[in-house]
Coordinates of C-alpha atoms in Angstrom, one line a residue:
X1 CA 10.2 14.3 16.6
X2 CA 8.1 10.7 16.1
X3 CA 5.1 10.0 17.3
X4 CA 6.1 9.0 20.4
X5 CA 8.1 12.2 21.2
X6 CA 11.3 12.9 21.5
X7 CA 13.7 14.2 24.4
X8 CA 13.7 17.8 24.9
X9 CA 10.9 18.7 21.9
X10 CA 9.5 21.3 24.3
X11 CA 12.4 22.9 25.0
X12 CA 13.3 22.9 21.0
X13 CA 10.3 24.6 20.4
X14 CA 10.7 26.9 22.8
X15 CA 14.2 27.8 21.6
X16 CA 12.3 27.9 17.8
X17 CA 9.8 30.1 18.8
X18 CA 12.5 32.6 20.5
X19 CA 14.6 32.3 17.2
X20 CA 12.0 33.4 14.9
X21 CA 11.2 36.5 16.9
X22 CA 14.4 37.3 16.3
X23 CA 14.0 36.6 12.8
X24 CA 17.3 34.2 13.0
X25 CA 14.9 31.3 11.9
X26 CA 12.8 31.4 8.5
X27 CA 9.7 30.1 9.4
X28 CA 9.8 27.4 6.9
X29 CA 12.6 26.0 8.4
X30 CA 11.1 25.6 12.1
X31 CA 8.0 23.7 10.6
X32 CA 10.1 21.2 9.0
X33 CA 12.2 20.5 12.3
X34 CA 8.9 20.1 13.9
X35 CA 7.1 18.5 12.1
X36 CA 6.0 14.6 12.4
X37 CA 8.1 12.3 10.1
X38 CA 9.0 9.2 9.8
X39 CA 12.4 10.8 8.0
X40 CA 13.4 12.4 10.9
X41 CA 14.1 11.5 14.3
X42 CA 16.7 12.5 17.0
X43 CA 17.4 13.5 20.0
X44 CA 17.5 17.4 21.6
X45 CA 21.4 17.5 20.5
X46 CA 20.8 16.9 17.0
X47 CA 18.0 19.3 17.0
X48 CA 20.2 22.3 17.7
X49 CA 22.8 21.0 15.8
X50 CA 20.5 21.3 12.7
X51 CA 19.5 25.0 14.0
X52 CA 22.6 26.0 13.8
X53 CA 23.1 25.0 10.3
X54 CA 19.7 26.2 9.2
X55 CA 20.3 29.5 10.8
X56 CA 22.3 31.2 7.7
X57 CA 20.0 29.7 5.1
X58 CA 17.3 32.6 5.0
X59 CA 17.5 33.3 1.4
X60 CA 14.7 30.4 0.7
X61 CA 12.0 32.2 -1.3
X62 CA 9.2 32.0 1.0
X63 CA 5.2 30.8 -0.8
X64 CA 1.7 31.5 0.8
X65 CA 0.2 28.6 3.0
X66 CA -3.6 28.4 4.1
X67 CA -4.2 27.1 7.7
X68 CA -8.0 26.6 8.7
X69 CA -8.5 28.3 12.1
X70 CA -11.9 28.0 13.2
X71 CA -13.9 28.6 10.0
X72 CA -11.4 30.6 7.8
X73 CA -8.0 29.7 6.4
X74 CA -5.0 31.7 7.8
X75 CA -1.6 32.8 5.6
X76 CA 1.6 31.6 6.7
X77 CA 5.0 31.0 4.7
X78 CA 6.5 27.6 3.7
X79 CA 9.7 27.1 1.8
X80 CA 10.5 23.7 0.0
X81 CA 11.1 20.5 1.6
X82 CA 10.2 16.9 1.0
X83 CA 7.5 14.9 2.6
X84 CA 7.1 11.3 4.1
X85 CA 3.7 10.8 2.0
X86 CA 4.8 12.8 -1.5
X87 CA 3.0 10.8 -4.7
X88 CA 4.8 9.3 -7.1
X89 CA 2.3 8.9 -9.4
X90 CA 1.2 12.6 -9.3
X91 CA 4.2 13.5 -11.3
X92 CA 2.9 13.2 -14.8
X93 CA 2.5 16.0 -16.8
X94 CA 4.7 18.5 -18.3
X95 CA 2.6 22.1 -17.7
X96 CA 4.8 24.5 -16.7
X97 CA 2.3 26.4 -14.8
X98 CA 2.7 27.3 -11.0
X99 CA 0.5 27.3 -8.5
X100 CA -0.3 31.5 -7.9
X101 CA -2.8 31.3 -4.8
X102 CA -5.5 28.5 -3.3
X103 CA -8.2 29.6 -1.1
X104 CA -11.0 27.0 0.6
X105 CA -14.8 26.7 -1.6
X106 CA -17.9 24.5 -0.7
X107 CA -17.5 25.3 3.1
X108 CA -13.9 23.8 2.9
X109 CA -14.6 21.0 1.2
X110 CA -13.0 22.2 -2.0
X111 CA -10.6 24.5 -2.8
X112 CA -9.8 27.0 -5.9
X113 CA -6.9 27.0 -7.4
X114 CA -5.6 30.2 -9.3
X115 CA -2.1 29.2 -11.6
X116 CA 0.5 31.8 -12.7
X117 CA -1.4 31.8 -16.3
X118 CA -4.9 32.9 -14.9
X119 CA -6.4 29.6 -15.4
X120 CA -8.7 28.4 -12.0
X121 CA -9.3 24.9 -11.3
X122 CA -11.7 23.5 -9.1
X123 CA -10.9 20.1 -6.7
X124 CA -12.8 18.2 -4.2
X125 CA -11.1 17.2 -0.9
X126 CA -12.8 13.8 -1.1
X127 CA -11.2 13.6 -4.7
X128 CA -7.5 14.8 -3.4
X129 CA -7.2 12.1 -1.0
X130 CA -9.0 9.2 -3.6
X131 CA -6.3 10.5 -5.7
X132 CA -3.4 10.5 -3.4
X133 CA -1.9 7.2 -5.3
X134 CA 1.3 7.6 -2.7
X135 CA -0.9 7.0 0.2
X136 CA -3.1 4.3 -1.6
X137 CA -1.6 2.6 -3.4
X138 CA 2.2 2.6 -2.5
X139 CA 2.1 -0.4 -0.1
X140 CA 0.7 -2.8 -3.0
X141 CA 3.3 -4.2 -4.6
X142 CA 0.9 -4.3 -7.4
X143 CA -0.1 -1.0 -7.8
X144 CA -3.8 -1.3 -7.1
X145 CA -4.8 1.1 -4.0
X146 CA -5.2 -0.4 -0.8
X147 CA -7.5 2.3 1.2
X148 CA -11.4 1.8 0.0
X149 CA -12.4 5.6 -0.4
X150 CA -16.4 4.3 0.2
X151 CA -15.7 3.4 3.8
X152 CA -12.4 4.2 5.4
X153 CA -12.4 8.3 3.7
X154 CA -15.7 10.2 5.2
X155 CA -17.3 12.7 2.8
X156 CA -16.8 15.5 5.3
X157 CA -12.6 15.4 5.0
X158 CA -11.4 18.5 4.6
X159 CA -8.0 20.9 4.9
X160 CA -6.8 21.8 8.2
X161 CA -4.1 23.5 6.1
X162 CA -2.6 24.0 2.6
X163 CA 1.3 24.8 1.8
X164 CA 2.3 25.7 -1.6
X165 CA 6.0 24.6 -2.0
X166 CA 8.5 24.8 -4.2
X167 CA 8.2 27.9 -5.9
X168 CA 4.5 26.7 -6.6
X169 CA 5.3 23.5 -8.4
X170 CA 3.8 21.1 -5.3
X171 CA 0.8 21.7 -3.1
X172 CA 1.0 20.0 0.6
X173 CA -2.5 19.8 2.9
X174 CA -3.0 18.6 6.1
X175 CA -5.8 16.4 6.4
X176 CA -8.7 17.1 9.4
X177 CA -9.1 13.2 9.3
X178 CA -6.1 10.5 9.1
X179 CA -6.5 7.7 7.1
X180 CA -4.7 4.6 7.2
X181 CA -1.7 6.8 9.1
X182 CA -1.7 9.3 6.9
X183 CA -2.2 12.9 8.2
X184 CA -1.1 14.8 4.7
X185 CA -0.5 14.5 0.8
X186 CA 2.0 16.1 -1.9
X187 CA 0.6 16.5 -5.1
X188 CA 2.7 18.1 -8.1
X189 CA 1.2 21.2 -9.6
X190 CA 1.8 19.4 -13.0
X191 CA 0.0 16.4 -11.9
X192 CA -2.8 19.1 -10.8
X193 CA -3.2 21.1 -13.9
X194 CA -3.3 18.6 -16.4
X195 CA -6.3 16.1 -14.0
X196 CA -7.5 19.6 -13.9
X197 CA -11.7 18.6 -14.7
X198 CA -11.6 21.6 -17.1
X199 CA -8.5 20.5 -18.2
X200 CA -9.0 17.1 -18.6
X201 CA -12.6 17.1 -20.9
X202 CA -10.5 20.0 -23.0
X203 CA -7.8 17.2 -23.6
X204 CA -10.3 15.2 -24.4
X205 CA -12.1 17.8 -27.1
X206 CA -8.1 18.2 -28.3
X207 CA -7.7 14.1 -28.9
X208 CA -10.9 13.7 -30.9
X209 CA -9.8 17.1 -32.8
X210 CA -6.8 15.7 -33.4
X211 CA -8.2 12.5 -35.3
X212 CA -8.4 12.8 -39.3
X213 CA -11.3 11.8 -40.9
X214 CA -10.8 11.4 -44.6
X215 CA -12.3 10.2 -48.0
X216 CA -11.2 8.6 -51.3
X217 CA -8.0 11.1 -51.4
X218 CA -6.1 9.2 -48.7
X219 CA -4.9 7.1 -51.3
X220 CA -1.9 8.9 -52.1
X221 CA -0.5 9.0 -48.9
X222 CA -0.9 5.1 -47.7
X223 CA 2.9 4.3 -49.2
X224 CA 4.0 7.3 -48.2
X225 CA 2.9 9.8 -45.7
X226 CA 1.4 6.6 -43.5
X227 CA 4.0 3.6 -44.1
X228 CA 6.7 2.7 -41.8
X229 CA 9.0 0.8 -43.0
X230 CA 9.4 -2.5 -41.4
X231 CA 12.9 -3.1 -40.3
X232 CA 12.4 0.3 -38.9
X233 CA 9.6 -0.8 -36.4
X234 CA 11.0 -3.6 -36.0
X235 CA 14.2 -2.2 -34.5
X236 CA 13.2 1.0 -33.1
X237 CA 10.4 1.9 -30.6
X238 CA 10.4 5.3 -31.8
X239 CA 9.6 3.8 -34.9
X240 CA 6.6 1.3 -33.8
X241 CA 5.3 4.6 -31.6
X242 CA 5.6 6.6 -35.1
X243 CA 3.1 3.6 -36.9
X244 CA 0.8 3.6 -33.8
X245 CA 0.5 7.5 -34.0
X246 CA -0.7 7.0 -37.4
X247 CA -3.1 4.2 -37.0
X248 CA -4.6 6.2 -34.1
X249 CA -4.8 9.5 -36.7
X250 CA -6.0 8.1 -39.3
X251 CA -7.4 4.5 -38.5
X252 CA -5.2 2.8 -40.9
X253 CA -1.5 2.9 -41.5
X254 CA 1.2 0.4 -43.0
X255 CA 4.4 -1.3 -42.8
X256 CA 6.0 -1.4 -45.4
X257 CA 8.8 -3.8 -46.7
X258 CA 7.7 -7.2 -44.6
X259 CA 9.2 -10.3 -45.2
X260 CA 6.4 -12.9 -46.7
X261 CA 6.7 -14.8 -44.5
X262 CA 3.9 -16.0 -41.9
X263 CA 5.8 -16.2 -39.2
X264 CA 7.3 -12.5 -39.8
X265 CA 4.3 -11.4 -40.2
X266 CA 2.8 -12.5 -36.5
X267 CA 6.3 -11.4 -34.7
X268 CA 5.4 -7.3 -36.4
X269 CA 1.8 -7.9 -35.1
X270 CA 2.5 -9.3 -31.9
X271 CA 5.2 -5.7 -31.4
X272 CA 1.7 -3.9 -31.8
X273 CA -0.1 -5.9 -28.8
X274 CA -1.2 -9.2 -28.1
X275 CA -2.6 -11.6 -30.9
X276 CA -6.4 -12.0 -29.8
X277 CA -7.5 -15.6 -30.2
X278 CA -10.7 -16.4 -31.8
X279 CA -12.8 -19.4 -33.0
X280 CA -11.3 -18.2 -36.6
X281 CA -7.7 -18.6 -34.4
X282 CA -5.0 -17.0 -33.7
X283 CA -3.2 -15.3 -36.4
X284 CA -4.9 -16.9 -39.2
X285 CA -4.6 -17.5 -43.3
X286 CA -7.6 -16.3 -45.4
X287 CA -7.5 -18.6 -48.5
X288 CA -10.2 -19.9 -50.7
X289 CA -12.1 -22.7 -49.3
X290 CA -14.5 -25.0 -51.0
X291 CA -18.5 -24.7 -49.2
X292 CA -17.6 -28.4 -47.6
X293 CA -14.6 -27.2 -45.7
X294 CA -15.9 -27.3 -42.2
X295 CA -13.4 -24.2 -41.6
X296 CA -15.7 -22.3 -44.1
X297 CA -18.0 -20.2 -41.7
X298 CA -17.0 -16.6 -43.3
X299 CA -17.8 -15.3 -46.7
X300 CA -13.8 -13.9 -46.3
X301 CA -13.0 -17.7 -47.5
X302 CA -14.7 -16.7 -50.9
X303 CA -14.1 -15.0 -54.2
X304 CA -16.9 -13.0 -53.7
X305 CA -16.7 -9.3 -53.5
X306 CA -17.3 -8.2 -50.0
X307 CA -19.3 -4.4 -49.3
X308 CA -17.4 -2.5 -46.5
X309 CA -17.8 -3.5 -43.0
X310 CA -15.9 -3.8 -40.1
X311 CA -15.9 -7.1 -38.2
X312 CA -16.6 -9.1 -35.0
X313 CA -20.0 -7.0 -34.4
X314 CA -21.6 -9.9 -32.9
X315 CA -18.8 -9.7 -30.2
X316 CA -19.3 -7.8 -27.4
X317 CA -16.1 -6.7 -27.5
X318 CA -15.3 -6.1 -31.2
X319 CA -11.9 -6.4 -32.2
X320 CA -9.6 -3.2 -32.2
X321 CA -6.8 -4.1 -34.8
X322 CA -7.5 -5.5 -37.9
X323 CA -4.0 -6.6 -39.4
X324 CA -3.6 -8.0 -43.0
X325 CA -0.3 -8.8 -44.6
X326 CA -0.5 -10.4 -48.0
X327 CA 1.7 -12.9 -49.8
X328 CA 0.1 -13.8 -52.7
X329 CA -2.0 -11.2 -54.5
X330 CA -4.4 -11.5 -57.8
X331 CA -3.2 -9.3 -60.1
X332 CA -6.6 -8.7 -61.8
X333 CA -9.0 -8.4 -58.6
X334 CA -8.8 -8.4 -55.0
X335 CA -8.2 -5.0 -54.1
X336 CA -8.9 -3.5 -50.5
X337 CA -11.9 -1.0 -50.1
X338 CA -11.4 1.1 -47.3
X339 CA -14.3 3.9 -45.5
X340 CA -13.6 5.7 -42.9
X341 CA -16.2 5.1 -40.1
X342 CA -15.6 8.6 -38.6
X343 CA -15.7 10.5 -41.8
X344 CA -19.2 8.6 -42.6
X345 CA -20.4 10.2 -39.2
X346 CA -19.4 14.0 -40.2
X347 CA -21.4 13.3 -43.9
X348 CA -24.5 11.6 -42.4
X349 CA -25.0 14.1 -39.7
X350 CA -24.5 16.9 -42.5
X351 CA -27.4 15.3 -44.9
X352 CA -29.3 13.5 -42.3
X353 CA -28.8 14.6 -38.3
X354 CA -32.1 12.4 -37.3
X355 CA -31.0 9.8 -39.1
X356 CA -27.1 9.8 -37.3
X357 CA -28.9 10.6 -33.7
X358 CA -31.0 7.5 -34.4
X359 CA -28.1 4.8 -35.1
X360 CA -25.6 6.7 -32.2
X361 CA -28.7 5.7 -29.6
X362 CA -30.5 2.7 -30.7
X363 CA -29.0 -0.6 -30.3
X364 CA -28.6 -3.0 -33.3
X365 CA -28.3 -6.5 -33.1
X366 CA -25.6 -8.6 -35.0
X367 CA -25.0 -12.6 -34.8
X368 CA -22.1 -15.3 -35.9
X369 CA -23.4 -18.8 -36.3
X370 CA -22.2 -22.0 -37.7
X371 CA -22.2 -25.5 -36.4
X372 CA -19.6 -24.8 -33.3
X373 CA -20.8 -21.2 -32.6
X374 CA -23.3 -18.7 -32.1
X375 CA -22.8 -15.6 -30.5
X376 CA -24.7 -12.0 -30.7
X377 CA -23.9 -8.4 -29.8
X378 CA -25.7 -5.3 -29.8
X379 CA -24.3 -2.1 -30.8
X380 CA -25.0 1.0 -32.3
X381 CA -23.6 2.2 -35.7
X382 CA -22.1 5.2 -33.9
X383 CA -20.2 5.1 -30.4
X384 CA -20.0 8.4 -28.4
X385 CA -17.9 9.0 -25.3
X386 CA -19.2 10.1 -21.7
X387 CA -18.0 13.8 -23.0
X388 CA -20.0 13.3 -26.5
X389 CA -17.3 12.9 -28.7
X390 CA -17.4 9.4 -31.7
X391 CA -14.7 7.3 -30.5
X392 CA -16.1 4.1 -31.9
X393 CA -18.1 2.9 -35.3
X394 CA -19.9 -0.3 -36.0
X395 CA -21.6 -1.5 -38.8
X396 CA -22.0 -5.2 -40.9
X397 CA -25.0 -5.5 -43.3
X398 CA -23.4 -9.4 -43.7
X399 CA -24.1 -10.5 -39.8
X400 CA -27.1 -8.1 -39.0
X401 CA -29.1 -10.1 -36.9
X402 CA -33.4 -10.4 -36.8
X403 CA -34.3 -6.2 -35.4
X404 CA -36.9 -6.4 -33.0
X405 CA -37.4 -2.5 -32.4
X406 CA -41.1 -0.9 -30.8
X407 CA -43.0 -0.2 -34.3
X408 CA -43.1 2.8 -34.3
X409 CA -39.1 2.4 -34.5
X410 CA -38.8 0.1 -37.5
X411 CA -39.8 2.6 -40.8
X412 CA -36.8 5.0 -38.8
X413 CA -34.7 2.5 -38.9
X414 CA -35.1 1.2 -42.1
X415 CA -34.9 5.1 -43.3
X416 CA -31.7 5.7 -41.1
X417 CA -29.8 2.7 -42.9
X418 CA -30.6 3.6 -45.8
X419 CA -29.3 6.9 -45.5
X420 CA -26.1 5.3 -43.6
X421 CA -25.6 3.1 -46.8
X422 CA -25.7 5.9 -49.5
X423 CA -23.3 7.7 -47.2
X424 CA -20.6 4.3 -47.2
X425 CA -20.8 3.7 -50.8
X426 CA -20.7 7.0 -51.8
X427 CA -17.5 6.9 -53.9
X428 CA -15.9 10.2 -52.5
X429 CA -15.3 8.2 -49.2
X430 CA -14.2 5.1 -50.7
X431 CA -10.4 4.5 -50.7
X432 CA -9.2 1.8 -53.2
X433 CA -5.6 0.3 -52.6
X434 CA -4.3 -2.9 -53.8
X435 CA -2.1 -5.1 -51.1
X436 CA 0.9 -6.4 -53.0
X437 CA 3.2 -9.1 -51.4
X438 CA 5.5 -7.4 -48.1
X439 CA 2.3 -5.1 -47.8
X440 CA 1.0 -5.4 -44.3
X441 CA -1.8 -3.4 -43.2
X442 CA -3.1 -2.3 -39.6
X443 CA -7.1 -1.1 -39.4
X444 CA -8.3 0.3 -36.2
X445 CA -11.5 -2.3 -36.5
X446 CA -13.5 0.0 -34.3
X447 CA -13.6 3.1 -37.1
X448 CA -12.8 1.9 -40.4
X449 CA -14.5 -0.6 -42.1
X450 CA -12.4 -2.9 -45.1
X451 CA -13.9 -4.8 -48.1
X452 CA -12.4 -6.3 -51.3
X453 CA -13.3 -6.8 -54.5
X454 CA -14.1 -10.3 -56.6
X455 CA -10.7 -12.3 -57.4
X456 CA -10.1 -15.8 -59.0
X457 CA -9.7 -18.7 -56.9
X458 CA -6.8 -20.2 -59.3
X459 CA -4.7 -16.4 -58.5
X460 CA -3.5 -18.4 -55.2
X461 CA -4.5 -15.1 -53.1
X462 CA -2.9 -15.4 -50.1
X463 CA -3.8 -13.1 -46.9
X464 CA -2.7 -13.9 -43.1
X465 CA -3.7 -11.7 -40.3
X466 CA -4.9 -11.6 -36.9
X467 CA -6.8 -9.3 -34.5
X468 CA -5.5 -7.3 -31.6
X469 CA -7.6 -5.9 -28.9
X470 CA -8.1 -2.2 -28.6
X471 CA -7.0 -2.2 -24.9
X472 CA -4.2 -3.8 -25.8
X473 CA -3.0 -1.7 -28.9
X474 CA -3.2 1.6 -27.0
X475 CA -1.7 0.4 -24.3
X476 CA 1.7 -0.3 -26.1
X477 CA 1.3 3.5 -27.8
X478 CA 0.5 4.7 -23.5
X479 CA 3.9 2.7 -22.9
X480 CA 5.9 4.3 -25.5
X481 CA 4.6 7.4 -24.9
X482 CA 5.3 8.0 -21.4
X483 CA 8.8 6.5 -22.0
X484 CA 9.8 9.2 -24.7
X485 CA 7.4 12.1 -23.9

């Protein structure tokens, strides 16, 4: 039956109605022969016609559905079907978990949801239909949404009812108010469980457990447990998943085996993400420069040894991947230093919580200049999430800028760095590795900081590199993932 009607629909409920009181038709079957859809249409003829081929199919297991009637939600049966507005997008997730039973909280304005393993989950109505990406989104051939939730969804929607289908794996409510032409949404119970809000900030605990912090004993396993080799990655997205998994573990990993060869090196980077362009370039070359050279404006383009740090904190937007693939190395100096942001957080907030509660909320300032440039940033040493877990770590003694802090702020701060420093150049967290030629080396910028130690200029060491964004690096591992998970 459309919208419009259809011949005969009152008689065809009428002859429904007389069926299921004689328990020739399941009731599952009646609803969806009834129902509004722009997938079925016909006339009277081809109404009974389907009757009669329904009528034998009574074996359909047959799942609780609420119906609001008044102020309370009524049971009814449902079997499985498919619906006109069913969401795509809600299809994500692999939880095997059904749906047990869903009954109406906050005056109907919610609902609780009780799966087959105990576990209750909690979901707005409001939220539902933001989140029906079928309904908002499927008519952009972009994939942004096309219904504004602020003014077109009112904050009183609720359920005029709720069908659980499929053996519990999909959830169906009818709205109480249609939006943009859409009277009711499908959402996957996988979908469900794992945007479940308990759910999802336990995830979110799980992720940042899942990241290892580490100390001067990583060494060992750089060439080994966190190498990839490069025609490997290079061939195989299974592979270049493999080496992001490890950079996101551990904040570092390698690949192993890469041509020297600057234009090899760029086309490994460029599988990670985008090259981020800079006033230091593209992909560059970090070679000794004499103090004239007007592209002299780092101390990287020095002998010097450089303390750890991580870079671009006088960027808003720091830089996520820090890549680094020598060619020519010094066989006396020149090693890499490399500290582990995170790992620092876990020993400062051991021997010093004021000090780490001090440099995760106040800003600090940090500034480039030269003759083309000057930008600044402020950040804090330590980044925290919305849920309180570090996801980010920032620190560069070199490009500190002028601290203007309320005095009473300035002896903590000074007290607080101090603290932070003893905690970097304690040697227990210091990892020492020496970059030979084919050696190409990914830091996640945003937790572990790099240094080197002096080298010769007449050595002829040779590095070439580039930055990638963060967004950009975890969006190729989302990619990946999703395509073989």
């Amino acid at each position: 039956r459309t919208k419009a009607g259809m011949a005969g629909s009152g008689a065809a409920k009428t002859w429904i109605a007389a069926l299921r009181g004689q328990g020739v038709l399941p009731l599952h079957s009646a609803q969806w022969l009834c129902r509004p859809s722009v997938h079925r249409r016909g006339t009277a003829l081809e109404v009974s016609q389907s009757l009669r081929s329904l009528a034998i199919h009574q074996n359909t297991r047959q799942i609780p559905v609420l119906q609001q009637k008044k102020m309370g939600w009524t049971m009814q049966n449902s079997g499985t079907r498919r619906f006109a507005h069913s969401s795509a997008a809600s299809e994500g997730g692999k939880s095997s978990c059904t749906i047990a039973n869903v009954t109406p909280a906050d005056g109907h304005k919610a609902m609780r949801v009780e799966w087959s393993d105990g576990h209750v989950s909690h979901f707005h109505m409001i939220w539902l239909r933001d989140h029906d990406y079928a309904a908002t989104v499927e008519k952009s051939h972009t994939n942004q949404r096309v219904t504004d939730t602020a003014f077109d969804v009112p904050l009183s929607i609720s359920a005029n009812s709720i069908e659980v289908l499929s053996g519990g794996s999909q959830l169906r409510i009818k709205w109480s108010h249609v939006v943009e032409d859409v009277d009711s949404s499908t959402f996957h119970a996988a979908w469900l469980r794992s945007n479940c809000y308990k759910e999802h900030a336990a995830a979110r605990a799980a992720e940042s457990k899942a990241l290892h912090a580490w100390g001067s004993e990583i060494g060992g396993k750089l060439l080994t447990e966190m190498a990839v080799p490069y025609s490997e990655m290079m061939e195989d997205d299974r592979a270049l998943l493999r080496l992001l998994h490890i950079t996101n573990k551990y904040g570092v990993a390698i690949v192993s085996g890469t041509p020297r060869d600057k234009d090899i090196s760029q086309r490994v980077c460029e599988r990670v993400g985008p090259v981020r362009h800079t006033f230091y370039g593209g992909f560059w070359e970090t070679v000794v420069l004499p103090p004239e050279d007007d592209k002299n404006i780092d101390s990287a383009y020095s002998t010097v040894a450089l303390p750890a740090h991580t870079d671009g904190s006088y960027w808003v937007d720091p830089p996520g991947i820090q890549a680094f693939h020598c060619l020519q190395s010094d066989p006396q100096g020149g090693a890499t230093l490399l500290v582990d942001g995170f790992k620092v957080a876990e020993e400062l907030k051991e021997r010093d919580p004021e000090a780490f509660e001090f440099l995760c909320e106040t800003p600090l300032p940090f500034q480039h200049r030269d003759p083309e440039n000057h930008v600044v940033a402020m950040h804090t040493v330590f980044g925290r999430c919305e849920l309180g877990h570090l996801n980010r770590f920032s620190m560069n003694a070199l490009d500190r800028d002028t601290l203007h802090l309320p005095p009473d702020q300035v002896p903590l701060f000074y007290k607080a760095w101090q603290a932070l420093v003893a905690v970097v150049q304690d040697p227990a967290l210091e990892c020492w590795h020496r970059l030979e030629p084919g050696g190409l080396i990914l830091i996640d910028n945003q937790r572990v900081m790099h240094g080197r130690s002096a080298f010769t200029a007449s050595s002829g060491r040779i590095l070439v590199g580039c930055y990638i964004s963060r967004e950009d690096w975890r969006s190729t591992k989302r990619v990946l993932e999703s395509r073989f998970h």
